Amino acid sequence: MIRILLAEDQAMMRGALAVLLGLEEDLEVVAQVGTGTEIVPSALEVRPDVALLDIELPGISGLEAARELTERLPECKVMILTTFSRPGYVREAMAAGAVGFLVKDGPVEELADAIRRVLRGETVLDPALAAATLRAVPNPLTARERDVLAASEDGSSIADIAGRLFLSPSTVRNYLSAAIGKTGTRNKTEAALAARRNGWLA
């Protein structure tokens, strides 16, 4: 049996996926979690063969969890299953160690087949998304620019961002200015939206 950990914050979707995957003769969902912070502890406890992770989860993102899971349980294959079909997310996921990236609107048979393929050592990407990723502009933002933009998404002031990230206000302004220039936007709000839309913020 292929043992699967499923991370999805919507309980109905999580339950439906677990039932559908359980109908496959060789698949078994051994753990279900609804937050990003539960992924690694649960995986270390049940030792799944495959972890199916959504990206946007409460706590930490599926991409952050993928990075930690790859480091701490390298024998577990990480796959991203999400509604967010953004090329930037594919790059981030692959950098985090994921070996599969599929969108949720595909048939469950394709998902089951993808799970089997990653266990055979293949990398599985949604074909349309793979093509879009090849055409997409790579993430132009530095790690610090991403941090500052992500911190600004909730409308925080420069002083608030500086305090949260232990930076000086002038340093925050410099990072925001650089990010605004790289995203071709007019202010930090537009820059954060553009970066999120392109999948440049994990």
Tab-separated table of C-alpha atoms in Angstrom:
chain	number	residue	atom	x	y	z
A	1	MET	CA	0.000	0.000	0.000
A	2	ILE	CA	1.094	3.575	-0.734
A	3	ARG	CA	0.697	5.572	2.471
A	4	ILE	CA	-0.452	9.183	2.005
A	5	LEU	CA	-0.536	12.263	4.230
A	6	LEU	CA	-3.120	14.822	3.090
A	7	ALA	CA	-2.848	18.522	4.045
A	8	GLU	CA	-5.889	20.616	3.083
A	9	ASP	CA	-7.511	23.368	5.154
A	10	GLN	CA	-11.047	22.891	3.788
A	11	ALA	CA	-12.521	19.992	5.752
A	12	MET	CA	-15.033	18.992	3.065
A	13	MET	CA	-12.395	18.930	0.325
A	14	ARG	CA	-9.994	17.048	2.591
A	15	GLY	CA	-12.594	14.412	3.440
A	16	ALA	CA	-13.691	13.997	-0.179
A	17	LEU	CA	-10.109	13.571	-1.380
A	18	ALA	CA	-9.394	11.024	1.328
A	19	VAL	CA	-12.458	8.991	0.354
A	20	LEU	CA	-11.695	9.123	-3.369
A	21	LEU	CA	-8.040	8.169	-2.934
A	22	GLY	CA	-9.068	5.383	-0.561
A	23	LEU	CA	-11.096	3.799	-3.342
A	24	GLU	CA	-7.859	2.995	-5.158
A	25	GLU	CA	-6.668	-0.511	-4.286
A	26	ASP	CA	-3.066	0.483	-3.601
A	27	LEU	CA	-3.576	3.865	-1.862
A	28	GLU	CA	-4.257	4.562	1.806
A	29	VAL	CA	-4.625	7.997	3.446
A	30	VAL	CA	-2.920	7.493	6.817
A	31	ALA	CA	-3.065	11.106	8.061
A	32	GLN	CA	-5.168	14.209	7.398
A	33	VAL	CA	-4.207	17.686	8.635
A	34	GLY	CA	-5.788	21.108	8.203
A	35	THR	CA	-2.851	23.415	8.971
A	36	GLY	CA	0.703	23.813	7.738
A	37	THR	CA	2.161	23.512	11.229
A	38	GLU	CA	0.720	19.985	11.617
A	39	ILE	CA	2.370	18.583	8.480
A	40	VAL	CA	5.883	17.770	9.677
A	41	PRO	CA	4.967	16.435	13.170
A	42	SER	CA	2.254	14.248	11.653
A	43	ALA	CA	4.576	12.993	8.897
A	44	LEU	CA	7.302	12.139	11.404
A	45	GLU	CA	4.741	10.154	13.375
A	46	VAL	CA	3.084	8.146	10.583
A	47	ARG	CA	5.961	8.062	8.048
A	48	PRO	CA	3.935	8.399	4.808
A	49	ASP	CA	5.315	7.523	1.380
A	50	VAL	CA	3.747	10.645	-0.156
A	51	ALA	CA	2.633	13.986	1.302
A	52	LEU	CA	-0.061	15.839	-0.686
A	53	LEU	CA	0.093	19.482	0.368
A	54	ASP	CA	-2.033	22.511	-0.425
A	55	ILE	CA	-0.072	25.779	-0.658
A	56	GLU	CA	-2.118	28.279	1.317
A	57	LEU	CA	-2.643	26.767	4.755
A	58	PRO	CA	-3.083	28.250	8.233
A	59	GLY	CA	0.147	28.435	10.232
A	60	ILE	CA	2.875	27.949	7.639
A	61	SER	CA	2.428	27.534	3.894
A	62	GLY	CA	2.599	24.210	2.137
A	63	LEU	CA	5.795	25.406	0.445
A	64	GLU	CA	7.488	26.083	3.786
A	65	ALA	CA	6.311	22.723	5.098
A	66	ALA	CA	7.585	21.013	1.935
A	67	ARG	CA	11.046	22.463	2.532
A	68	GLU	CA	11.155	21.227	6.127
A	69	LEU	CA	9.624	17.857	5.275
A	70	THR	CA	12.191	17.254	2.532
A	71	GLU	CA	14.988	17.936	5.014
A	72	ARG	CA	13.613	15.907	7.910
A	73	LEU	CA	11.939	13.014	6.086
A	74	PRO	CA	13.667	12.767	2.683
A	75	GLU	CA	12.126	9.365	1.899
A	76	CYS	CA	8.672	10.996	1.783
A	77	LYS	CA	7.786	12.303	-1.681
A	78	VAL	CA	6.192	15.754	-1.567
A	79	MET	CA	3.469	16.733	-4.023
A	80	ILE	CA	1.658	20.068	-4.203
A	81	LEU	CA	-2.069	19.905	-4.925
A	82	THR	CA	-3.599	23.359	-5.171
A	83	THR	CA	-6.138	25.646	-6.796
A	84	PHE	CA	-3.374	28.228	-7.347
A	85	SER	CA	-2.014	27.418	-10.801
A	86	ARG	CA	0.705	30.079	-10.799
A	87	PRO	CA	4.060	29.478	-12.496
A	88	GLY	CA	5.945	31.170	-9.653
A	89	TYR	CA	4.564	28.625	-7.215
A	90	VAL	CA	5.875	25.769	-9.366
A	91	ARG	CA	9.406	27.161	-9.173
A	92	GLU	CA	9.096	27.680	-5.416
A	93	ALA	CA	7.732	24.158	-4.942
A	94	MET	CA	10.515	22.529	-6.930
A	95	ALA	CA	13.106	24.556	-5.009
A	96	ALA	CA	11.488	23.336	-1.777
A	97	GLY	CA	11.932	19.715	-2.839
A	98	ALA	CA	8.488	18.882	-4.245
A	99	VAL	CA	8.427	16.288	-7.027
A	100	GLY	CA	4.849	16.876	-8.133
A	101	PHE	CA	2.591	19.868	-8.751
A	102	LEU	CA	-1.034	19.386	-9.760
A	103	VAL	CA	-4.146	21.550	-9.700
A	104	LYS	CA	-7.287	20.405	-7.913
A	105	ASP	CA	-9.628	20.496	-10.896
A	106	GLY	CA	-8.157	17.351	-12.478
A	107	PRO	CA	-9.744	13.885	-12.203
A	108	VAL	CA	-8.809	11.787	-9.168
A	109	GLU	CA	-7.546	9.024	-11.477
A	110	GLU	CA	-4.831	11.390	-12.725
A	111	LEU	CA	-3.888	12.247	-9.150
A	112	ALA	CA	-3.672	8.564	-8.215
A	113	ASP	CA	-1.515	7.887	-11.256
A	114	ALA	CA	0.722	10.868	-10.395
A	115	ILE	CA	1.223	9.500	-6.864
A	116	ARG	CA	2.366	6.161	-8.279
A	117	ARG	CA	4.679	7.893	-10.748
A	118	VAL	CA	6.493	10.003	-8.147
A	119	LEU	CA	7.139	6.838	-6.141
A	120	ARG	CA	8.782	5.416	-9.250
A	121	GLY	CA	11.135	8.390	-9.237
A	122	GLU	CA	9.380	10.628	-11.764
A	123	THR	CA	8.604	14.326	-11.437
A	124	VAL	CA	4.983	15.084	-12.290
A	125	LEU	CA	3.748	18.534	-13.308
A	126	ASP	CA	0.388	19.655	-14.648
A	127	PRO	CA	1.194	19.952	-18.412
A	128	ALA	CA	-0.393	23.383	-18.945
A	129	LEU	CA	1.250	24.740	-15.825
A	130	ALA	CA	4.626	23.314	-16.816
A	131	ALA	CA	4.404	25.143	-20.155
A	132	ALA	CA	3.388	28.389	-18.440
A	133	THR	CA	6.283	28.038	-15.994
A	134	LEU	CA	8.767	27.752	-18.839
A	135	ARG	CA	7.393	30.979	-20.336
A	136	ALA	CA	7.176	32.842	-17.029
A	137	VAL	CA	9.669	35.378	-15.766
A	138	PRO	CA	11.727	33.989	-12.859
A	139	ASN	CA	11.162	35.534	-9.439
A	140	PRO	CA	13.138	38.815	-9.491
A	141	LEU	CA	12.754	39.485	-5.759
A	142	THR	CA	15.417	38.786	-3.165
A	143	ALA	CA	14.504	36.854	-0.023
A	144	ARG	CA	14.447	40.052	2.038
A	145	GLU	CA	12.290	41.881	-0.532
A	146	ARG	CA	9.823	38.985	-0.367
A	147	ASP	CA	9.795	39.136	3.437
A	148	VAL	CA	9.095	42.872	3.448
A	149	LEU	CA	6.370	42.616	0.800
A	150	ALA	CA	4.689	39.734	2.593
A	151	ALA	CA	4.741	41.735	5.827
A	152	SER	CA	3.102	44.668	4.033
A	153	GLU	CA	0.159	42.650	2.684
A	154	ASP	CA	-2.011	43.320	5.730
A	155	GLY	CA	-1.604	47.101	5.332
A	156	SER	CA	1.104	47.449	7.983
A	157	SER	CA	3.009	50.725	8.120
A	158	ILE	CA	6.725	50.892	7.403
A	159	ALA	CA	7.369	51.320	11.130
A	160	ASP	CA	5.317	48.190	11.902
A	161	ILE	CA	7.128	46.168	9.243
A	162	ALA	CA	10.491	47.373	10.528
A	163	GLY	CA	9.614	46.333	14.076
A	164	ARG	CA	8.320	42.922	13.006
A	165	LEU	CA	11.356	42.108	10.842
A	166	PHE	CA	13.952	43.757	13.122
A	167	LEU	CA	15.011	46.188	10.406
A	168	SER	CA	15.352	49.955	10.359
A	169	PRO	CA	12.554	51.937	8.659
A	170	SER	CA	15.003	53.218	6.048
A	171	THR	CA	16.049	49.649	5.204
A	172	VAL	CA	12.393	48.646	4.824
A	173	ARG	CA	11.847	51.623	2.503
A	174	ASN	CA	14.818	50.558	0.395
A	175	TYR	CA	13.547	46.980	0.074
A	176	LEU	CA	10.034	48.181	-0.774
A	177	SER	CA	11.371	50.636	-3.338
A	178	ALA	CA	13.384	47.882	-5.014
A	179	ALA	CA	10.379	45.534	-5.013
A	180	ILE	CA	8.098	48.210	-6.467
A	181	GLY	CA	10.610	48.807	-9.243
A	182	LYS	CA	10.993	45.111	-10.027
A	183	THR	CA	7.234	44.494	-10.127
A	184	GLY	CA	6.559	47.604	-12.229
A	185	THR	CA	3.964	48.862	-9.763
A	186	ARG	CA	3.278	52.203	-8.072
A	187	ASN	CA	3.223	51.385	-4.364
A	188	LYS	CA	3.788	48.621	-1.821
A	189	THR	CA	0.168	47.444	-1.959
A	190	GLU	CA	0.272	46.964	-5.731
A	191	ALA	CA	3.729	45.375	-5.478
A	192	ALA	CA	2.529	42.848	-2.900
A	193	LEU	CA	-0.524	42.007	-5.016
A	194	ALA	CA	1.584	41.545	-8.146
A	195	ALA	CA	4.114	39.391	-6.312
A	196	ARG	CA	1.377	37.234	-4.786
A	197	ARG	CA	-0.377	36.881	-8.151
A	198	ASN	CA	2.857	35.691	-9.770
A	199	GLY	CA	3.575	33.221	-6.989
A	200	TRP	CA	6.697	35.089	-5.867
A	201	LEU	CA	5.670	35.128	-2.199
A	202	ALA	CA	5.834	31.688	-0.581
